[in-house]
Coordinates of C-alpha atoms in Angstrom, one line a residue:
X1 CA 0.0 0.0 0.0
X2 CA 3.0 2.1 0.6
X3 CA 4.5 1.8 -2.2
X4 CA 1.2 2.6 -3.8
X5 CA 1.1 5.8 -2.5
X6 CA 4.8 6.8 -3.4
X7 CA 4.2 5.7 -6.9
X8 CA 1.1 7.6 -7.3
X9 CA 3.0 10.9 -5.3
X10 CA 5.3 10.5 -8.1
X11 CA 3.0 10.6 -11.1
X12 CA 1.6 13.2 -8.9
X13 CA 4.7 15.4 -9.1
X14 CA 4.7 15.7 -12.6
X15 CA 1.9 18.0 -12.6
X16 CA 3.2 20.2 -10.1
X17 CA 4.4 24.0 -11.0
X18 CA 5.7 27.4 -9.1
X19 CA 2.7 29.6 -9.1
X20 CA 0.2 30.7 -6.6
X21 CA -3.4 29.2 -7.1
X22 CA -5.6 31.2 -8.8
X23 CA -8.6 32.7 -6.3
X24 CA -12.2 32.4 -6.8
X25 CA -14.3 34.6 -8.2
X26 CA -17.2 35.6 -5.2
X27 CA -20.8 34.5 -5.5
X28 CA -23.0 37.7 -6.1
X29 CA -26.5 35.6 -7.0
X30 CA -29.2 35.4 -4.3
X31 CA -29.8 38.6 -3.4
X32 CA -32.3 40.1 -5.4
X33 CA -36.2 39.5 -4.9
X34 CA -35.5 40.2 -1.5
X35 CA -37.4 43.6 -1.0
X36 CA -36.5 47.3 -2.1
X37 CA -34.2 47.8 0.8
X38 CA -32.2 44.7 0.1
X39 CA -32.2 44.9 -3.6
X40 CA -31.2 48.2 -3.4
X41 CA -28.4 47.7 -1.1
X42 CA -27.2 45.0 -3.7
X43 CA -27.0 47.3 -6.5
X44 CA -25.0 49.4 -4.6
X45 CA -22.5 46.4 -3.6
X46 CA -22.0 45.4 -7.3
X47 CA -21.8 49.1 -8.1
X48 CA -18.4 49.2 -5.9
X49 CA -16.9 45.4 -6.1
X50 CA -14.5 45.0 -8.9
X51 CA -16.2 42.9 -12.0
X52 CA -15.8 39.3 -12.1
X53 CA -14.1 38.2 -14.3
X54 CA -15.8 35.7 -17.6
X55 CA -14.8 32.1 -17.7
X56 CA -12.6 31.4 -20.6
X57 CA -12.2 27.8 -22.8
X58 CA -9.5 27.1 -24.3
X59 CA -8.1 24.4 -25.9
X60 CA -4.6 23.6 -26.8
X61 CA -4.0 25.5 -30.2
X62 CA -5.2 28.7 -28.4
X63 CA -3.5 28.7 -25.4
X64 CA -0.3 28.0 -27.7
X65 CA -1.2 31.0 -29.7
X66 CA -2.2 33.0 -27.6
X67 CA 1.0 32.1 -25.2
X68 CA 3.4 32.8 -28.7
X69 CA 1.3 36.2 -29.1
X70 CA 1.4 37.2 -25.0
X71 CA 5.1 36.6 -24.6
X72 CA 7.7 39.2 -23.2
X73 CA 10.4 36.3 -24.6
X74 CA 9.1 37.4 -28.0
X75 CA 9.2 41.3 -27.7
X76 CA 12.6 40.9 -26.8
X77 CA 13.8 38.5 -29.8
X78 CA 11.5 40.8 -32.0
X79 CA 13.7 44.0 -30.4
X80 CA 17.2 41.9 -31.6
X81 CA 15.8 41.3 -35.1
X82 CA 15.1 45.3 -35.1
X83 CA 18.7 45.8 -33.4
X84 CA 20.4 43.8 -36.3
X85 CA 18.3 45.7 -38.9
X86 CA 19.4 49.2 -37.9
X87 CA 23.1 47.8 -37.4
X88 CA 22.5 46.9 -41.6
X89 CA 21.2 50.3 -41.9
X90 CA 24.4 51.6 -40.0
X91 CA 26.5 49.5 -42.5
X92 CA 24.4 50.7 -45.7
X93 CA 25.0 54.5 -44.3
X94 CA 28.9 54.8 -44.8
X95 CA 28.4 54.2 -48.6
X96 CA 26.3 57.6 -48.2
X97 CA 28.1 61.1 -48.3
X98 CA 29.3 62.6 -44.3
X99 CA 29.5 65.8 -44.3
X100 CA 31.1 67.7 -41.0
X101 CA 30.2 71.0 -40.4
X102 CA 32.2 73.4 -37.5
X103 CA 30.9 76.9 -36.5
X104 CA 32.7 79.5 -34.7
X105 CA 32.1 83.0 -33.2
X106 CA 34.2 85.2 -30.7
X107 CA 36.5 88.0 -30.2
X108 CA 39.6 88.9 -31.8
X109 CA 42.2 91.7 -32.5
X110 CA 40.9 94.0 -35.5
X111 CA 43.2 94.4 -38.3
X112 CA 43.5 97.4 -40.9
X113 CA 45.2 97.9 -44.2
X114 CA 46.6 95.5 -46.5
X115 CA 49.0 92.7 -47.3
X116 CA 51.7 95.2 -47.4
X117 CA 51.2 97.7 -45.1
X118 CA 48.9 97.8 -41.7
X119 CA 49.0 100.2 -39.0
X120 CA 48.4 98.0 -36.3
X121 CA 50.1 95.5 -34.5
X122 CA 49.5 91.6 -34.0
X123 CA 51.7 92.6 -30.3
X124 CA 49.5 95.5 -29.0
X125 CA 46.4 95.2 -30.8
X126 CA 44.3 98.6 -30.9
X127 CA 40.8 97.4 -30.7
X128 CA 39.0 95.0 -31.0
X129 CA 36.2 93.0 -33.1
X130 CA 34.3 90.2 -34.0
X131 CA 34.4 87.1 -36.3
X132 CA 31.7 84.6 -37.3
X133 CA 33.6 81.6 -39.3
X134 CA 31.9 78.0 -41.0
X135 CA 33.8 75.4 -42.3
X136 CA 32.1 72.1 -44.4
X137 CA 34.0 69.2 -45.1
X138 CA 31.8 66.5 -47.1
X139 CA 33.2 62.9 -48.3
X140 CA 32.1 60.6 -50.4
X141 CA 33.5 56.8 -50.0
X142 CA 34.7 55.6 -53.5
X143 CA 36.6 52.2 -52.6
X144 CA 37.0 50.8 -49.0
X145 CA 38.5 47.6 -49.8
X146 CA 35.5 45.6 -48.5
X147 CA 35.3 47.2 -45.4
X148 CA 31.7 48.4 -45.8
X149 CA 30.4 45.5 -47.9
X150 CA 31.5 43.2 -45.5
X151 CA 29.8 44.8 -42.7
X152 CA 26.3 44.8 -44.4
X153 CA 26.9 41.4 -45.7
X154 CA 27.6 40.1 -41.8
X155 CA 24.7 42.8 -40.7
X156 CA 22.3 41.0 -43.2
X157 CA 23.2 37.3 -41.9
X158 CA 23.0 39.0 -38.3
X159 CA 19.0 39.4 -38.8
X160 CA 19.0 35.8 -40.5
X161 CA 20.3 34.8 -36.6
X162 CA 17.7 36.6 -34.8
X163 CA 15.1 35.2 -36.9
X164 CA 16.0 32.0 -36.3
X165 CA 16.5 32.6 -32.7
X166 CA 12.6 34.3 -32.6
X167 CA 11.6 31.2 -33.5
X168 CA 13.5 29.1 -31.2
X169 CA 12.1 31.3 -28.6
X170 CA 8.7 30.7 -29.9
X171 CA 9.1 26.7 -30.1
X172 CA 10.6 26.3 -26.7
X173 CA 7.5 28.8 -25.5
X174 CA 5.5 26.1 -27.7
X175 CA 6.8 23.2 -25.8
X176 CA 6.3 24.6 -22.2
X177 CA 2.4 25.4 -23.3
X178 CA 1.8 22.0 -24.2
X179 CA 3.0 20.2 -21.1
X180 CA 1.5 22.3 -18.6
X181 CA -2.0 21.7 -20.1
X182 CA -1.2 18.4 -20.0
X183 CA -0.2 18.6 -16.6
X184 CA -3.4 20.3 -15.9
X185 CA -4.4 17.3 -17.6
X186 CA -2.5 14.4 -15.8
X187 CA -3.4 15.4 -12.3
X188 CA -7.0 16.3 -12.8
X189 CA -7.2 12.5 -14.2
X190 CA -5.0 11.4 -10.9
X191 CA -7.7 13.2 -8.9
X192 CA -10.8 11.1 -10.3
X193 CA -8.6 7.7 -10.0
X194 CA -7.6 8.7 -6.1
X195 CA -11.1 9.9 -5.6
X196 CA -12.0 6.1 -6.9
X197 CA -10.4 4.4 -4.8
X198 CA -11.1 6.2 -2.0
X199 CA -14.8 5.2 -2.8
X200 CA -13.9 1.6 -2.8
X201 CA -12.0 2.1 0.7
X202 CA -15.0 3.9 1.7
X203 CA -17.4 0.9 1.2
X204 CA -15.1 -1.9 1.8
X205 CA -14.0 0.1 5.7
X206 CA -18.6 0.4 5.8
X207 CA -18.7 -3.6 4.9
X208 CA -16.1 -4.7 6.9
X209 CA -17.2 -3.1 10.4
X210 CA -20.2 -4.6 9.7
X211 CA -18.7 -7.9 9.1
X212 CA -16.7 -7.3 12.9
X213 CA -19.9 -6.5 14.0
X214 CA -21.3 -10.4 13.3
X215 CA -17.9 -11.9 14.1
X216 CA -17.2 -13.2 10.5
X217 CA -14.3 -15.1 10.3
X218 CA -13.0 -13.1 7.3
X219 CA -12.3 -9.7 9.0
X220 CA -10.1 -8.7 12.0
X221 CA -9.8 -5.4 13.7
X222 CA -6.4 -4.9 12.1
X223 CA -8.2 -4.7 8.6
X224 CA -10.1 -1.9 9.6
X225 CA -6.9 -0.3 10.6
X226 CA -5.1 -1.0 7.6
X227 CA -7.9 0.5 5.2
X228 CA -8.1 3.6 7.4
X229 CA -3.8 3.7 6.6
X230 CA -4.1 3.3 3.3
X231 CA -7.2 5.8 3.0
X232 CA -5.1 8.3 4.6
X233 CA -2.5 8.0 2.5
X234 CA -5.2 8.1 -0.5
X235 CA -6.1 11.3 0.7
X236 CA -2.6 13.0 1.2
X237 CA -2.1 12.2 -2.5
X238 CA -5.4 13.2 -3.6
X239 CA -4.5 16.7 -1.8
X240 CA -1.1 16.7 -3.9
X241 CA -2.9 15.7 -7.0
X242 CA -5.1 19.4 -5.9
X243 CA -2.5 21.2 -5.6
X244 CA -0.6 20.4 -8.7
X245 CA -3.8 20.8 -10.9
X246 CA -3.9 24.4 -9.3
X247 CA -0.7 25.1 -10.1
X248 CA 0.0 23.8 -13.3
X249 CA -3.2 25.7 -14.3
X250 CA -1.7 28.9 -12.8
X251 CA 1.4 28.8 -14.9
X252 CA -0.9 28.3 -17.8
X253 CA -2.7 31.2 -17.1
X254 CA 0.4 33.3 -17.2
X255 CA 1.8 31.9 -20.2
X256 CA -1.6 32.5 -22.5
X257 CA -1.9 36.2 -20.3
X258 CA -5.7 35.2 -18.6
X259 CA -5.2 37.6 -15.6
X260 CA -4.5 35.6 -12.1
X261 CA -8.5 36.0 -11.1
X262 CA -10.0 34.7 -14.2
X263 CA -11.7 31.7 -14.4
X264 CA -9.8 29.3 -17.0
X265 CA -11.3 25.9 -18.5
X266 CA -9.8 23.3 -20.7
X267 CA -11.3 22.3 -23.6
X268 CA -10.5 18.5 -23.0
X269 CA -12.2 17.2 -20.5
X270 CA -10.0 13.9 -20.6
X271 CA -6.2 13.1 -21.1
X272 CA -5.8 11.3 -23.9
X273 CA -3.0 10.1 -26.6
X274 CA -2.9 12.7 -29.4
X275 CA -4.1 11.8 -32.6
X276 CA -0.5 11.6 -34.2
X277 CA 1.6 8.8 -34.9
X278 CA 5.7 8.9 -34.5
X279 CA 7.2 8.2 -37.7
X280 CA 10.7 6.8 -38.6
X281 CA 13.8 8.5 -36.6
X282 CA 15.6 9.2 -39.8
X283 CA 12.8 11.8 -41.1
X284 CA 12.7 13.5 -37.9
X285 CA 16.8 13.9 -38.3
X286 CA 16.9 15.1 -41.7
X287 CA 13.7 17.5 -41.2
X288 CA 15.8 18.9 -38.6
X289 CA 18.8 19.2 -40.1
X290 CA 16.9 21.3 -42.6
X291 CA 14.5 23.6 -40.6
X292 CA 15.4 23.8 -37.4
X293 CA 16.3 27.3 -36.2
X294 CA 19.2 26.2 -34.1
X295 CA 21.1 25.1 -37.4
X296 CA 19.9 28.1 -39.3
X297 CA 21.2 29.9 -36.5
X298 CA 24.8 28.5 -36.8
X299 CA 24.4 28.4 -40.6
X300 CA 23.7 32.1 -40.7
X301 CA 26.1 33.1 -37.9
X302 CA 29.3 31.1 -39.3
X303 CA 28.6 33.1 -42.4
X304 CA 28.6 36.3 -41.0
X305 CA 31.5 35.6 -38.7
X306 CA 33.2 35.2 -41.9
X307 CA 32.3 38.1 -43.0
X308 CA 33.9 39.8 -40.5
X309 CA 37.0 38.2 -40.3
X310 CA 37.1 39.6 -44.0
X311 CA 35.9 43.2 -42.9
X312 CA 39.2 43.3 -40.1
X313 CA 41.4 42.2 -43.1
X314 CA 40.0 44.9 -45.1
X315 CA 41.0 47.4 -42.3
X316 CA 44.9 46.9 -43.6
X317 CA 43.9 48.7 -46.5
X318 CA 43.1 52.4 -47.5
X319 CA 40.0 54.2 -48.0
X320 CA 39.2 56.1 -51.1
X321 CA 37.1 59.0 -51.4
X322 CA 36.2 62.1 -53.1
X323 CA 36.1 65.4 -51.0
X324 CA 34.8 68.9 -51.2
X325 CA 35.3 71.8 -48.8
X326 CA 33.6 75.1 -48.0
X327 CA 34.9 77.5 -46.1
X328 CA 33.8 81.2 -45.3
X329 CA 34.6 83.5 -42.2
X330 CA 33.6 87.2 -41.8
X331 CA 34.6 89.9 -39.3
X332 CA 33.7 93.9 -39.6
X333 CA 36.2 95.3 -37.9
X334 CA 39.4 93.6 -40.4
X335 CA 40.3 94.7 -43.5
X336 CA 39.7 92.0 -46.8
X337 CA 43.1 90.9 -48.0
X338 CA 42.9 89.5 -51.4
X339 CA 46.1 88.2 -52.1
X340 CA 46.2 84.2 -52.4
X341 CA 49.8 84.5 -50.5
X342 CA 48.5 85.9 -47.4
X343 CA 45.3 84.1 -46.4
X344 CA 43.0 85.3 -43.5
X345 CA 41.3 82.8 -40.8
X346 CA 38.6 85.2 -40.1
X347 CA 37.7 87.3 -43.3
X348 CA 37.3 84.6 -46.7
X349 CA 35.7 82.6 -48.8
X350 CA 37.0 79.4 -50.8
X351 CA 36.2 76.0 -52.2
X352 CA 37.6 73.3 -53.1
X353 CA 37.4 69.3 -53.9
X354 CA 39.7 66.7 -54.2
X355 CA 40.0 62.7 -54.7
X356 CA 41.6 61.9 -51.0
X357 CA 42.9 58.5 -49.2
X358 CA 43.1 58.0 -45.7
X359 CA 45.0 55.2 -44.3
X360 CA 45.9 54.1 -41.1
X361 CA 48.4 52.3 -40.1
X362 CA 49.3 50.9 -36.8
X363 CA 51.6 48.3 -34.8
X364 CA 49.7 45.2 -33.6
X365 CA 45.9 46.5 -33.1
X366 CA 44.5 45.7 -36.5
X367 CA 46.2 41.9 -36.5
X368 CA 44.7 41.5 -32.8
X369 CA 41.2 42.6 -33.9
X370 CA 41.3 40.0 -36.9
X371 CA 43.0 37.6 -34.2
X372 CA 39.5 38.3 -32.4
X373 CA 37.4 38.1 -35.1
X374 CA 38.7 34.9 -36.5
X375 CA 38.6 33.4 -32.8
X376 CA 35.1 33.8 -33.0
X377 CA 34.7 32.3 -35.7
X378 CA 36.1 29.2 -34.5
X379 CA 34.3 29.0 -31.5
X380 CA 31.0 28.9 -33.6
X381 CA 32.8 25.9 -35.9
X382 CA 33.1 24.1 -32.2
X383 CA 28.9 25.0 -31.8
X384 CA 28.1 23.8 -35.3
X385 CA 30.0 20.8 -34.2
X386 CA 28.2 20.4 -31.0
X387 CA 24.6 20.8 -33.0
X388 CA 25.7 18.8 -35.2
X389 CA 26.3 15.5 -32.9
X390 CA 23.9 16.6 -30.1
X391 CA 20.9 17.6 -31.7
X392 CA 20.1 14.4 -33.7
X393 CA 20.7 12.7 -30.1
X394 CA 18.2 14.6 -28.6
X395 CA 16.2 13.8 -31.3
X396 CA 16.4 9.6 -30.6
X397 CA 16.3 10.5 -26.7
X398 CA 12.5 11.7 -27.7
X399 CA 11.9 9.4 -30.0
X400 CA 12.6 6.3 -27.5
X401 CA 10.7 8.2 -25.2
X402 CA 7.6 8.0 -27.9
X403 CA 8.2 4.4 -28.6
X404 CA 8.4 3.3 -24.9
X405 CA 5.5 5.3 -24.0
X406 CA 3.0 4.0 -27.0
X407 CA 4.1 0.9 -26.0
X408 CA 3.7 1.5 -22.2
X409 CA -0.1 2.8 -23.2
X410 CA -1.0 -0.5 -24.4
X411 CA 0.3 -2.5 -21.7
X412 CA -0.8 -0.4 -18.9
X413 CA -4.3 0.0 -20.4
X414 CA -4.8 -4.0 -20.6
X415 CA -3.1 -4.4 -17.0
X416 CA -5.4 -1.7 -14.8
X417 CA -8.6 -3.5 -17.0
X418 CA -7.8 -6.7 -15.6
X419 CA -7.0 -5.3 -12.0
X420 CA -10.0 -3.8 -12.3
X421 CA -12.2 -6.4 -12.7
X422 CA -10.0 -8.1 -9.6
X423 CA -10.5 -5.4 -7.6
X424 CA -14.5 -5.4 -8.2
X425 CA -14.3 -8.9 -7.6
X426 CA -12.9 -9.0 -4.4
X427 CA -14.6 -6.1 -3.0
X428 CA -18.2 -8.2 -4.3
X429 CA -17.0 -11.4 -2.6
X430 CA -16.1 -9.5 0.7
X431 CA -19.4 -7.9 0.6
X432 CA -21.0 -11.4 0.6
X433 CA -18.1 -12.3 3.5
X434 CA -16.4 -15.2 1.4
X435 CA -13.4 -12.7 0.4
X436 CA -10.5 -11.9 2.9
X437 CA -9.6 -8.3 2.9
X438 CA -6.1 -8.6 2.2
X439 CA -7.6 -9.1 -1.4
X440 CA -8.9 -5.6 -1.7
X441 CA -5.8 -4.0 -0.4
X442 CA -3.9 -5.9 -3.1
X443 CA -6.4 -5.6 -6.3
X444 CA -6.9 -1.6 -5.5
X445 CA -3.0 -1.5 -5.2
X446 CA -2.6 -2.9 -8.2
X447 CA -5.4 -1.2 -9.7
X448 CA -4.1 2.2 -8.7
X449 CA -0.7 1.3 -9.9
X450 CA -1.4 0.6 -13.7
X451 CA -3.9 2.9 -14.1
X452 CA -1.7 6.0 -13.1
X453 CA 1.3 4.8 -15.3
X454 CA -1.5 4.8 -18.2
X455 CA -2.0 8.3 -17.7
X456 CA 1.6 8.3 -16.9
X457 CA 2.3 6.9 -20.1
X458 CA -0.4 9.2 -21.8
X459 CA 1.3 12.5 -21.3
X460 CA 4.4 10.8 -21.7
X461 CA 3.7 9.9 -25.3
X462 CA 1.9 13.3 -25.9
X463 CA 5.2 14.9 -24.7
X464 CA 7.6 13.1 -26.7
X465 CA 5.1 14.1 -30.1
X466 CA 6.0 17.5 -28.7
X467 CA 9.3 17.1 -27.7
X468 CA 9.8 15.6 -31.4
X469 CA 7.9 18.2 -32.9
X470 CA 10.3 20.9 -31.4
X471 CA 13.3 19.6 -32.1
X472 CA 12.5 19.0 -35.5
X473 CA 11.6 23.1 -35.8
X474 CA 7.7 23.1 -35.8
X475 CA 5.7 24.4 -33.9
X476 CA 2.1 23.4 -34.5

């Protein structure tokens, strides 16, 4: 009977989660009909307590969608994609003109006369003026030597990543959904079989103080005792089985977004095996190979790591451009000095453009960043690697799950039929008093035992469909 009662605790746990139970929405019928007075002073309650809040069915296609569209996990894979987009656009801007712009205004020592002749002094200045002075510099990238089509070729790969990493987020989002409504599930169906068997206790404890009563030979004190131990601990598992429905169907309420307070219902009304048959281990393997957003990810990233390894190289190189310059200053108290000889900082105006090159060199800081780059690069070889061996395991590990479990379905369904009909049969024949008792406490055992590792096996197989559908990159 013990070990019943562990077994059973253990299916038990499966169900179990790590959020507060929902509270129940208050009763507000009964009051009207009552008389003005208390009619009235009904209104005036509802008028004040908060609205209850409308019962909701769901069944498991909406709470996934609704769980993929409630998400904060998804808002935050969504921002990345954005983030990698306007690092693109970043990339796509240095192929555009820059132009630089510096504005200046302030004091300075006034100047008369000409190139030749003035009669002041730059030493002992004799007044003083004002100057107001713009310079533009614009450049326009001719050549960079890859440096900017590298970046927007890594930059474009870089949204491919957090694509693929969106809908990773989504799948495992996907995957949690699922097996809390069938924990939900599980230990509303461990409920009903405790609450059976407590039943049977219930009548066999009823019968067999009767029997003491008449001093039948088939019952002893000590059989009262031991159905009232192994009805308690029906009950302490039927109180876990509760609490885990409770809880499992709070962390479902957060994932879909139905606030804490509302009232939440399952379409299903049963566990049962979903309507979907594993196929061969190969197909799941090569569909994920080809559509699963972990390889995309590695696919995509490997390729823009490459890209800039090639975009560090390119940094050994020049850049090409054509630039143009405008230049004007103006001050009213200096003289205009026209000769090209003797230019003026703070009274001209000149233009100019030119084809330029700017290159930089330097000792040891360019080879260490391509040193970084191509490090990185590596260390996602290693990850493709690790997907590569890993991932198709995972894959059989759910797969041999599917297969035990359909197989475990099959077995455990014909063995809790035939305990079943043992169990009705010894609780008949001690209700006639030609059955000892030990008979019940070993046919409800047994009963109890294969029937929750049918259920057990249940949401085991449904799992493994959903485990196998994950790791192959659906998500439906």
């Amino acid at each position: 009977m013990k070990r019943v009662a562990m077994m059973i605790g253990t299916v038990v746990s499966r169900a179990g989660g790590c959020l507060p139970p929902s509270l129940h929405d208050r009763d507000a019928g009964g009051l009207l009909g009552r008389g003005c007075a208390t009619a009235l002073a009904a209104l005036l309650l509802a008028a004040t307590a908060p609205l209850a809040q409308a019962e909701e069915t769901l069944t498991l296609k909406e709470c996934v969608t609704r769980a993929v569209a409630h998400a904060p996990e998804m808002g935050e894979a969504q921002a990345d994609v954005e983030l990698m987009s306007a690092k693109l656009s970043e990339a796509k801007g240095y192929r555009l003109p820059q132009v630089d712009f510096l504005g200046l205004t302030g004091p300075i020592p006034g100047a008369r006369g000409n190139q030749v002749y003035s009669q002041d002094s730059v030493d002992h200045p004799n007044h003083w003026t004002w100057y107001a002075k713009g310079d533009f510099l614009a450049v326009q990238p001719i050549y960079s030597f890859g440096k900017i089509s590298h970046a927007m070729s890594a930059a474009t790969h870089g949204i491919e990543v957090e694509k693929s990493r969106k809908e990773q987020k989504r799948n495992e989002i996907v995957v949690k959904v699922k097996e809390y409504y069938y924990d939900v599930l599980l230990a509303r169906e461990l409920k009903n079989l405790l609450a059976e068997v407590r039943d049977d206790l219930t009548k066999a404890k009823e019968k067999a103080k009767k029997l003491l009563d008449q001093n039948s030979s088939n019952v002893e004190e000590a059989d009262i005792y031991k159905l009232d131990a192994f009805g308690g601990e029906v009950d302490k598992y039927l109180a876990e089985a509760e609490k885990g429905e409770t809880l499992a169907l709070s962390a479902l309420k957060v994932k879909v977004g139905v606030p804490r307070t509302a009232k939440l219902e399952l379409a299903d009304a049963r566990l049962t095996k979903v309507d979907q048959t594993i196929g061969p281990l190969d197909s799941y393997v090569a569909r994920a190979q080809g559509v699963r957003p972990e390889f995309r990810q590695v696919k995509e990233g490997l390729k823009a790591r490459e890209e800039l390894v090639a975009a560090a190289k390119a940094a050994r190189y020049p850049d090409i451009f054509v630039g143009a310059i405008l230049s004007s200053a103006w001050s009213p108290g200096r003289d205009r000095v026209n000769n090209p000889w003797v230019p003026d900082d703070y009274n001209h105006f000149w233009a100019g453009a030119a084809l330029g090159m700017k290159w930089k060199f330097d000792f040891g800081i360019t080879s260490a960043k391509i040193s970084q780059e191509q490090a990185q690069y590596d260390r996602l070889v290693s990850t493709k690697q690790f997907a590569d061996e890993n991932i198709p395991l995972e894959i059989t590990k759910f797969y041999d799950e599917g297969m035990e479990a359909s197989k475990g379905i099959e077995a455990t369904r014909t063995g809790y039929e035939s305990s079943k009909k043992w169990a009705v049969t010894a609780l008949a024949n001690f209700d006639f008093g030609i059955g000892p008792a030990k008979e019940i406490f070993d046919s409800l055992q047994q009963y109890a035992k294969m029937r929750a590792a049918y259920f057990q096996a249940v949401f085991n197989y449904n799992m493994a469909v959903a485990n196998l559908t994950y790791a192959t990159g659906d998500w439906e």
